[in-house]
């Protein structure tokens, strides 16, 4: 089924961040920018993810754009780093290691994972502002109201709802599901999303 693009889309390879921009940055983009061993994991991101998102966020920092993140991003970031470190260690050990085994039976590796997570989160906190998030009954109900009209999973639904409630419409992400949310402006290098947006007349250029 083709992607239904309801958001406006901007190709980050052809855009320059502005000081007036307020971006909510998806967790994976932080991961690609700050996790130092991201390219070493067997499930390494694609070349455009490793190149385009860190480059754009660095430009945003240099141009003094506002970058935001939220607490649930820590959980996803920690999960991604632990998974990558386990996969790297599996290759070195030449054996499969279950997640719980890696977490409890490899003390030195566990210590390393925790240090990497803490250092990576500190880097995120050093350049971005943590948005307050109240997972109250009204927040969840509002998210449920949005749910039927968009193509997001539950985790990303919370991120989109929080962005909208904080008056933030600009999201840096490679996840095409966010393109289904009306009212958002998606800054992406995902070619499938960009092509779909061009066909739908939703691709915009801020430079011209």
PDB file of C-alpha atoms in Angstrom, residues 7-201:
ATOM      1  CA  UNK A   7       2.599  16.150   6.366  1.00  0.00           C
ATOM      2  CA  UNK A   8       4.775  18.587   4.456  1.00  0.00           C
ATOM      3  CA  UNK A   9       8.182  17.160   3.584  1.00  0.00           C
ATOM      4  CA  UNK A  10      11.599  18.805   3.327  1.00  0.00           C
ATOM      5  CA  UNK A  11      14.658  17.055   1.885  1.00  0.00           C
ATOM      6  CA  UNK A  12      17.444  17.760   4.395  1.00  0.00           C
ATOM      7  CA  UNK A  13      20.092  17.376   1.696  1.00  0.00           C
ATOM      8  CA  UNK A  14      18.743  20.508   0.028  1.00  0.00           C
ATOM      9  CA  UNK A  15      17.906  22.530   3.144  1.00  0.00           C
ATOM     10  CA  UNK A  16      19.804  24.793   5.516  1.00  0.00           C
ATOM     11  CA  UNK A  17      18.616  24.930   9.139  1.00  0.00           C
ATOM     12  CA  UNK A  18      17.666  28.366  10.437  1.00  0.00           C
ATOM     13  CA  UNK A  19      18.015  29.978  13.846  1.00  0.00           C
ATOM     14  CA  UNK A  20      14.208  30.217  13.984  1.00  0.00           C
ATOM     15  CA  UNK A  21      13.722  26.457  13.536  1.00  0.00           C
ATOM     16  CA  UNK A  22      12.437  24.301  16.404  1.00  0.00           C
ATOM     17  CA  UNK A  23      13.136  20.638  15.730  1.00  0.00           C
ATOM     18  CA  UNK A  24      12.037  17.554  17.603  1.00  0.00           C
ATOM     19  CA  UNK A  25      14.743  15.034  16.729  1.00  0.00           C
ATOM     20  CA  UNK A  26      13.805  11.372  16.383  1.00  0.00           C
ATOM     21  CA  UNK A  27      15.805   8.988  18.580  1.00  0.00           C
ATOM     22  CA  UNK A  28      17.547   7.218  15.701  1.00  0.00           C
ATOM     23  CA  UNK A  29      18.962  10.494  14.419  1.00  0.00           C
ATOM     24  CA  UNK A  30      20.563  11.111  17.823  1.00  0.00           C
ATOM     25  CA  UNK A  31      21.869   7.534  17.785  1.00  0.00           C
ATOM     26  CA  UNK A  32      23.470   7.967  14.356  1.00  0.00           C
ATOM     27  CA  UNK A  33      25.076  11.221  15.450  1.00  0.00           C
ATOM     28  CA  UNK A  34      26.433  10.399  18.898  1.00  0.00           C
ATOM     29  CA  UNK A  35      26.860   6.630  19.409  1.00  0.00           C
ATOM     30  CA  UNK A  36      30.565   6.175  18.591  1.00  0.00           C
ATOM     31  CA  UNK A  37      30.369   2.566  17.335  1.00  0.00           C
ATOM     32  CA  UNK A  38      27.234   2.918  15.246  1.00  0.00           C
ATOM     33  CA  UNK A  39      28.983   1.861  12.012  1.00  0.00           C
ATOM     34  CA  UNK A  40      30.534  -1.251  13.576  1.00  0.00           C
ATOM     35  CA  UNK A  41      27.348  -3.138  14.443  1.00  0.00           C
ATOM     36  CA  UNK A  42      26.216  -5.893  12.041  1.00  0.00           C
ATOM     37  CA  UNK A  43      22.849  -4.108  11.801  1.00  0.00           C
ATOM     38  CA  UNK A  44      24.600  -0.875  10.880  1.00  0.00           C
ATOM     39  CA  UNK A  45      22.417   1.927   9.492  1.00  0.00           C
ATOM     40  CA  UNK A  46      22.368   2.672   5.779  1.00  0.00           C
ATOM     41  CA  UNK A  47      24.948   5.090   4.313  1.00  0.00           C
ATOM     42  CA  UNK A  48      22.445   7.942   3.994  1.00  0.00           C
ATOM     43  CA  UNK A  49      21.445   7.569   7.647  1.00  0.00           C
ATOM     44  CA  UNK A  50      25.049   7.705   8.794  1.00  0.00           C
ATOM     45  CA  UNK A  51      25.880  10.688   6.585  1.00  0.00           C
ATOM     46  CA  UNK A  52      22.843  12.902   6.035  1.00  0.00           C
ATOM     47  CA  UNK A  53      21.313  13.130   9.522  1.00  0.00           C
ATOM     48  CA  UNK A  54      24.489  13.839  11.509  1.00  0.00           C
ATOM     49  CA  UNK A  55      25.489  16.434   8.895  1.00  0.00           C
ATOM     50  CA  UNK A  56      22.108  18.185   9.091  1.00  0.00           C
ATOM     51  CA  UNK A  57      21.973  18.188  12.892  1.00  0.00           C
ATOM     52  CA  UNK A  58      25.504  19.584  13.071  1.00  0.00           C
ATOM     53  CA  UNK A  59      24.398  22.403  10.744  1.00  0.00           C
ATOM     54  CA  UNK A  60      21.365  23.002  12.972  1.00  0.00           C
ATOM     55  CA  UNK A  61      23.637  23.277  16.016  1.00  0.00           C
ATOM     56  CA  UNK A  62      26.022  25.625  14.200  1.00  0.00           C
ATOM     57  CA  UNK A  63      23.121  27.815  13.030  1.00  0.00           C
ATOM     58  CA  UNK A  64      21.627  27.910  16.551  1.00  0.00           C
ATOM     59  CA  UNK A  65      18.373  26.144  15.724  1.00  0.00           C
ATOM     60  CA  UNK A  66      16.484  24.772  18.736  1.00  0.00           C
ATOM     61  CA  UNK A  67      16.772  20.996  19.095  1.00  0.00           C
ATOM     62  CA  UNK A  68      14.422  19.036  21.334  1.00  0.00           C
ATOM     63  CA  UNK A  69      14.137  15.498  22.665  1.00  0.00           C
ATOM     64  CA  UNK A  70      12.031  13.791  25.303  1.00  0.00           C
ATOM     65  CA  UNK A  71      12.448  11.263  28.089  1.00  0.00           C
ATOM     66  CA  UNK A  72      11.127   8.222  26.238  1.00  0.00           C
ATOM     67  CA  UNK A  73      13.937   8.736  23.725  1.00  0.00           C
ATOM     68  CA  UNK A  74      16.363   7.633  26.437  1.00  0.00           C
ATOM     69  CA  UNK A  75      14.709   4.209  26.617  1.00  0.00           C
ATOM     70  CA  UNK A  76      14.944   3.688  22.853  1.00  0.00           C
ATOM     71  CA  UNK A  77      18.495   5.026  22.709  1.00  0.00           C
ATOM     72  CA  UNK A  78      19.576   2.678  25.521  1.00  0.00           C
ATOM     73  CA  UNK A  79      17.926  -0.262  23.752  1.00  0.00           C
ATOM     74  CA  UNK A  80      19.658   0.531  20.464  1.00  0.00           C
ATOM     75  CA  UNK A  81      23.098   0.880  22.050  1.00  0.00           C
ATOM     76  CA  UNK A  82      22.775  -2.307  24.097  1.00  0.00           C
ATOM     77  CA  UNK A  83      21.664  -4.230  21.007  1.00  0.00           C
ATOM     78  CA  UNK A  84      24.542  -2.874  18.923  1.00  0.00           C
ATOM     79  CA  UNK A  85      27.106  -3.672  21.619  1.00  0.00           C
ATOM     80  CA  UNK A  86      25.765  -7.221  21.965  1.00  0.00           C
ATOM     81  CA  UNK A  87      25.976  -7.762  18.210  1.00  0.00           C
ATOM     82  CA  UNK A  88      29.536  -6.432  18.094  1.00  0.00           C
ATOM     83  CA  UNK A  89      30.548  -8.690  20.985  1.00  0.00           C
ATOM     84  CA  UNK A  90      28.814 -11.682  19.378  1.00  0.00           C
ATOM     85  CA  UNK A  91      30.998 -11.233  16.320  1.00  0.00           C
ATOM     86  CA  UNK A  92      34.111 -11.114  18.474  1.00  0.00           C
ATOM     87  CA  UNK A  93      33.050 -14.185  20.486  1.00  0.00           C
ATOM     88  CA  UNK A  94      31.820 -16.047  17.374  1.00  0.00           C
ATOM     89  CA  UNK A  95      28.650 -17.152  19.150  1.00  0.00           C
ATOM     90  CA  UNK A  96      25.084 -16.024  19.664  1.00  0.00           C
ATOM     91  CA  UNK A  97      24.354 -14.408  23.010  1.00  0.00           C
ATOM     92  CA  UNK A  98      20.823 -13.872  24.267  1.00  0.00           C
ATOM     93  CA  UNK A  99      19.988 -10.317  25.414  1.00  0.00           C
ATOM     94  CA  UNK A 100      19.423 -11.298  29.047  1.00  0.00           C
ATOM     95  CA  UNK A 101      22.576 -13.423  29.046  1.00  0.00           C
ATOM     96  CA  UNK A 102      24.581 -10.474  27.741  1.00  0.00           C
ATOM     97  CA  UNK A 103      23.011  -8.204  30.353  1.00  0.00           C
ATOM     98  CA  UNK A 104      23.662 -10.439  33.380  1.00  0.00           C
ATOM     99  CA  UNK A 105      26.590 -12.742  32.589  1.00  0.00           C
ATOM    100  CA  UNK A 106      29.089 -10.356  30.998  1.00  0.00           C
ATOM    101  CA  UNK A 107      29.936  -7.908  33.767  1.00  0.00           C
ATOM    102  CA  UNK A 108      32.633  -5.962  31.940  1.00  0.00           C
ATOM    103  CA  UNK A 109      30.519  -5.612  28.829  1.00  0.00           C
ATOM    104  CA  UNK A 110      27.545  -4.508  30.930  1.00  0.00           C
ATOM    105  CA  UNK A 111      29.683  -1.802  32.516  1.00  0.00           C
ATOM    106  CA  UNK A 112      30.826  -0.670  29.066  1.00  0.00           C
ATOM    107  CA  UNK A 113      27.240  -0.538  27.761  1.00  0.00           C
ATOM    108  CA  UNK A 114      26.086   1.590  30.678  1.00  0.00           C
ATOM    109  CA  UNK A 115      28.987   4.000  30.201  1.00  0.00           C
ATOM    110  CA  UNK A 116      28.259   4.310  26.479  1.00  0.00           C
ATOM    111  CA  UNK A 117      24.576   4.961  27.132  1.00  0.00           C
ATOM    112  CA  UNK A 118      25.367   7.595  29.764  1.00  0.00           C
ATOM    113  CA  UNK A 119      27.930   9.323  27.540  1.00  0.00           C
ATOM    114  CA  UNK A 120      25.648   9.306  24.501  1.00  0.00           C
ATOM    115  CA  UNK A 121      22.713  10.689  26.496  1.00  0.00           C
ATOM    116  CA  UNK A 122      24.975  13.385  27.930  1.00  0.00           C
ATOM    117  CA  UNK A 123      25.868  14.403  24.366  1.00  0.00           C
ATOM    118  CA  UNK A 124      22.165  14.617  23.477  1.00  0.00           C
ATOM    119  CA  UNK A 125      21.456  16.701  26.578  1.00  0.00           C
ATOM    120  CA  UNK A 126      24.362  19.034  25.781  1.00  0.00           C
ATOM    121  CA  UNK A 127      22.825  20.211  22.493  1.00  0.00           C
ATOM    122  CA  UNK A 128      19.098  19.591  22.946  1.00  0.00           C
ATOM    123  CA  UNK A 129      16.330  20.611  25.329  1.00  0.00           C
ATOM    124  CA  UNK A 130      14.375  17.903  27.102  1.00  0.00           C
ATOM    125  CA  UNK A 131      10.643  18.515  26.728  1.00  0.00           C
ATOM    126  CA  UNK A 132       8.401  17.853  29.704  1.00  0.00           C
ATOM    127  CA  UNK A 133       6.149  14.893  29.091  1.00  0.00           C
ATOM    128  CA  UNK A 134       3.194  14.045  31.308  1.00  0.00           C
ATOM    129  CA  UNK A 135       1.843  10.614  30.424  1.00  0.00           C
ATOM    130  CA  UNK A 136      -1.490  11.459  31.975  1.00  0.00           C
ATOM    131  CA  UNK A 137      -4.886  10.052  31.099  1.00  0.00           C
ATOM    132  CA  UNK A 138      -5.761  13.150  28.977  1.00  0.00           C
ATOM    133  CA  UNK A 139      -2.471  12.834  27.059  1.00  0.00           C
ATOM    134  CA  UNK A 140      -3.075   9.168  26.283  1.00  0.00           C
ATOM    135  CA  UNK A 141      -6.697   9.866  25.306  1.00  0.00           C
ATOM    136  CA  UNK A 142      -5.573  12.644  22.953  1.00  0.00           C
ATOM    137  CA  UNK A 143      -3.049  10.277  21.392  1.00  0.00           C
ATOM    138  CA  UNK A 144      -5.755   7.630  20.981  1.00  0.00           C
ATOM    139  CA  UNK A 145      -7.906  10.199  19.198  1.00  0.00           C
ATOM    140  CA  UNK A 146      -5.065  10.835  16.734  1.00  0.00           C
ATOM    141  CA  UNK A 147      -4.267   7.123  16.282  1.00  0.00           C
ATOM    142  CA  UNK A 148      -6.918   6.069  13.704  1.00  0.00           C
ATOM    143  CA  UNK A 149      -5.967   8.789  11.209  1.00  0.00           C
ATOM    144  CA  UNK A 150      -2.191   8.209  11.112  1.00  0.00           C
ATOM    145  CA  UNK A 151       0.194   5.370  10.317  1.00  0.00           C
ATOM    146  CA  UNK A 152       2.273   5.362  13.520  1.00  0.00           C
ATOM    147  CA  UNK A 153       3.020   2.684  16.082  1.00  0.00           C
ATOM    148  CA  UNK A 154       2.262   3.401  19.727  1.00  0.00           C
ATOM    149  CA  UNK A 155       5.729   4.671  20.628  1.00  0.00           C
ATOM    150  CA  UNK A 156       5.929   7.105  17.706  1.00  0.00           C
ATOM    151  CA  UNK A 157       2.336   8.137  18.334  1.00  0.00           C
ATOM    152  CA  UNK A 158       3.412   9.514  21.718  1.00  0.00           C
ATOM    153  CA  UNK A 159       6.256  11.441  20.083  1.00  0.00           C
ATOM    154  CA  UNK A 160       3.933  12.987  17.496  1.00  0.00           C
ATOM    155  CA  UNK A 161       1.320  13.859  20.116  1.00  0.00           C
ATOM    156  CA  UNK A 162       3.932  15.457  22.341  1.00  0.00           C
ATOM    157  CA  UNK A 163       5.278  17.508  19.438  1.00  0.00           C
ATOM    158  CA  UNK A 164       1.823  18.799  18.562  1.00  0.00           C
ATOM    159  CA  UNK A 165       0.976  19.609  22.197  1.00  0.00           C
ATOM    160  CA  UNK A 166       4.226  21.587  22.514  1.00  0.00           C
ATOM    161  CA  UNK A 167       3.556  23.537  19.327  1.00  0.00           C
ATOM    162  CA  UNK A 168       6.492  21.883  17.545  1.00  0.00           C
ATOM    163  CA  UNK A 169       5.736  20.983  13.948  1.00  0.00           C
ATOM    164  CA  UNK A 170       9.251  20.253  12.664  1.00  0.00           C
ATOM    165  CA  UNK A 171      10.549  16.699  13.121  1.00  0.00           C
ATOM    166  CA  UNK A 172      13.892  15.355  11.936  1.00  0.00           C
ATOM    167  CA  UNK A 173      13.367  11.681  11.142  1.00  0.00           C
ATOM    168  CA  UNK A 174      14.024   8.911   8.638  1.00  0.00           C
ATOM    169  CA  UNK A 175      10.778   7.191   9.650  1.00  0.00           C
ATOM    170  CA  UNK A 176       8.236   7.549   6.860  1.00  0.00           C
ATOM    171  CA  UNK A 177       5.329   6.881   9.212  1.00  0.00           C
ATOM    172  CA  UNK A 178       5.519  10.471  10.477  1.00  0.00           C
ATOM    173  CA  UNK A 179       4.665  11.661   6.976  1.00  0.00           C
ATOM    174  CA  UNK A 180       1.099  10.465   7.624  1.00  0.00           C
ATOM    175  CA  UNK A 181       0.527  13.060  10.377  1.00  0.00           C
ATOM    176  CA  UNK A 182      -1.162  16.263   9.167  1.00  0.00           C
ATOM    177  CA  UNK A 183       0.215  19.481  10.596  1.00  0.00           C
ATOM    178  CA  UNK A 184       3.811  18.261  10.800  1.00  0.00           C
ATOM    179  CA  UNK A 185       6.797  19.258   8.669  1.00  0.00           C
ATOM    180  CA  UNK A 186       9.094  16.269   8.232  1.00  0.00           C
ATOM    181  CA  UNK A 187      12.789  16.911   7.602  1.00  0.00           C
ATOM    182  CA  UNK A 188      14.140  13.719   6.065  1.00  0.00           C
ATOM    183  CA  UNK A 189      16.568  12.074   3.666  1.00  0.00           C
ATOM    184  CA  UNK A 190      14.301   9.045   3.182  1.00  0.00           C
ATOM    185  CA  UNK A 191      13.994   8.781  -0.590  1.00  0.00           C
ATOM    186  CA  UNK A 192      10.740   6.816  -0.510  1.00  0.00           C
ATOM    187  CA  UNK A 193       9.124   9.570   1.558  1.00  0.00           C
ATOM    188  CA  UNK A 194      10.578  12.308  -0.651  1.00  0.00           C
ATOM    189  CA  UNK A 195       9.330  10.650  -3.836  1.00  0.00           C
ATOM    190  CA  UNK A 196       5.868  10.067  -2.359  1.00  0.00           C
ATOM    191  CA  UNK A 197       5.730  13.682  -1.156  1.00  0.00           C
ATOM    192  CA  UNK A 198       6.732  14.969  -4.592  1.00  0.00           C
ATOM    193  CA  UNK A 199       3.938  12.949  -6.216  1.00  0.00           C
ATOM    194  CA  UNK A 200       1.439  14.216  -3.625  1.00  0.00           C
ATOM    195  CA  UNK A 201       2.519  17.845  -3.976  1.00  0.00           C
TER     196      UNK A 201
END
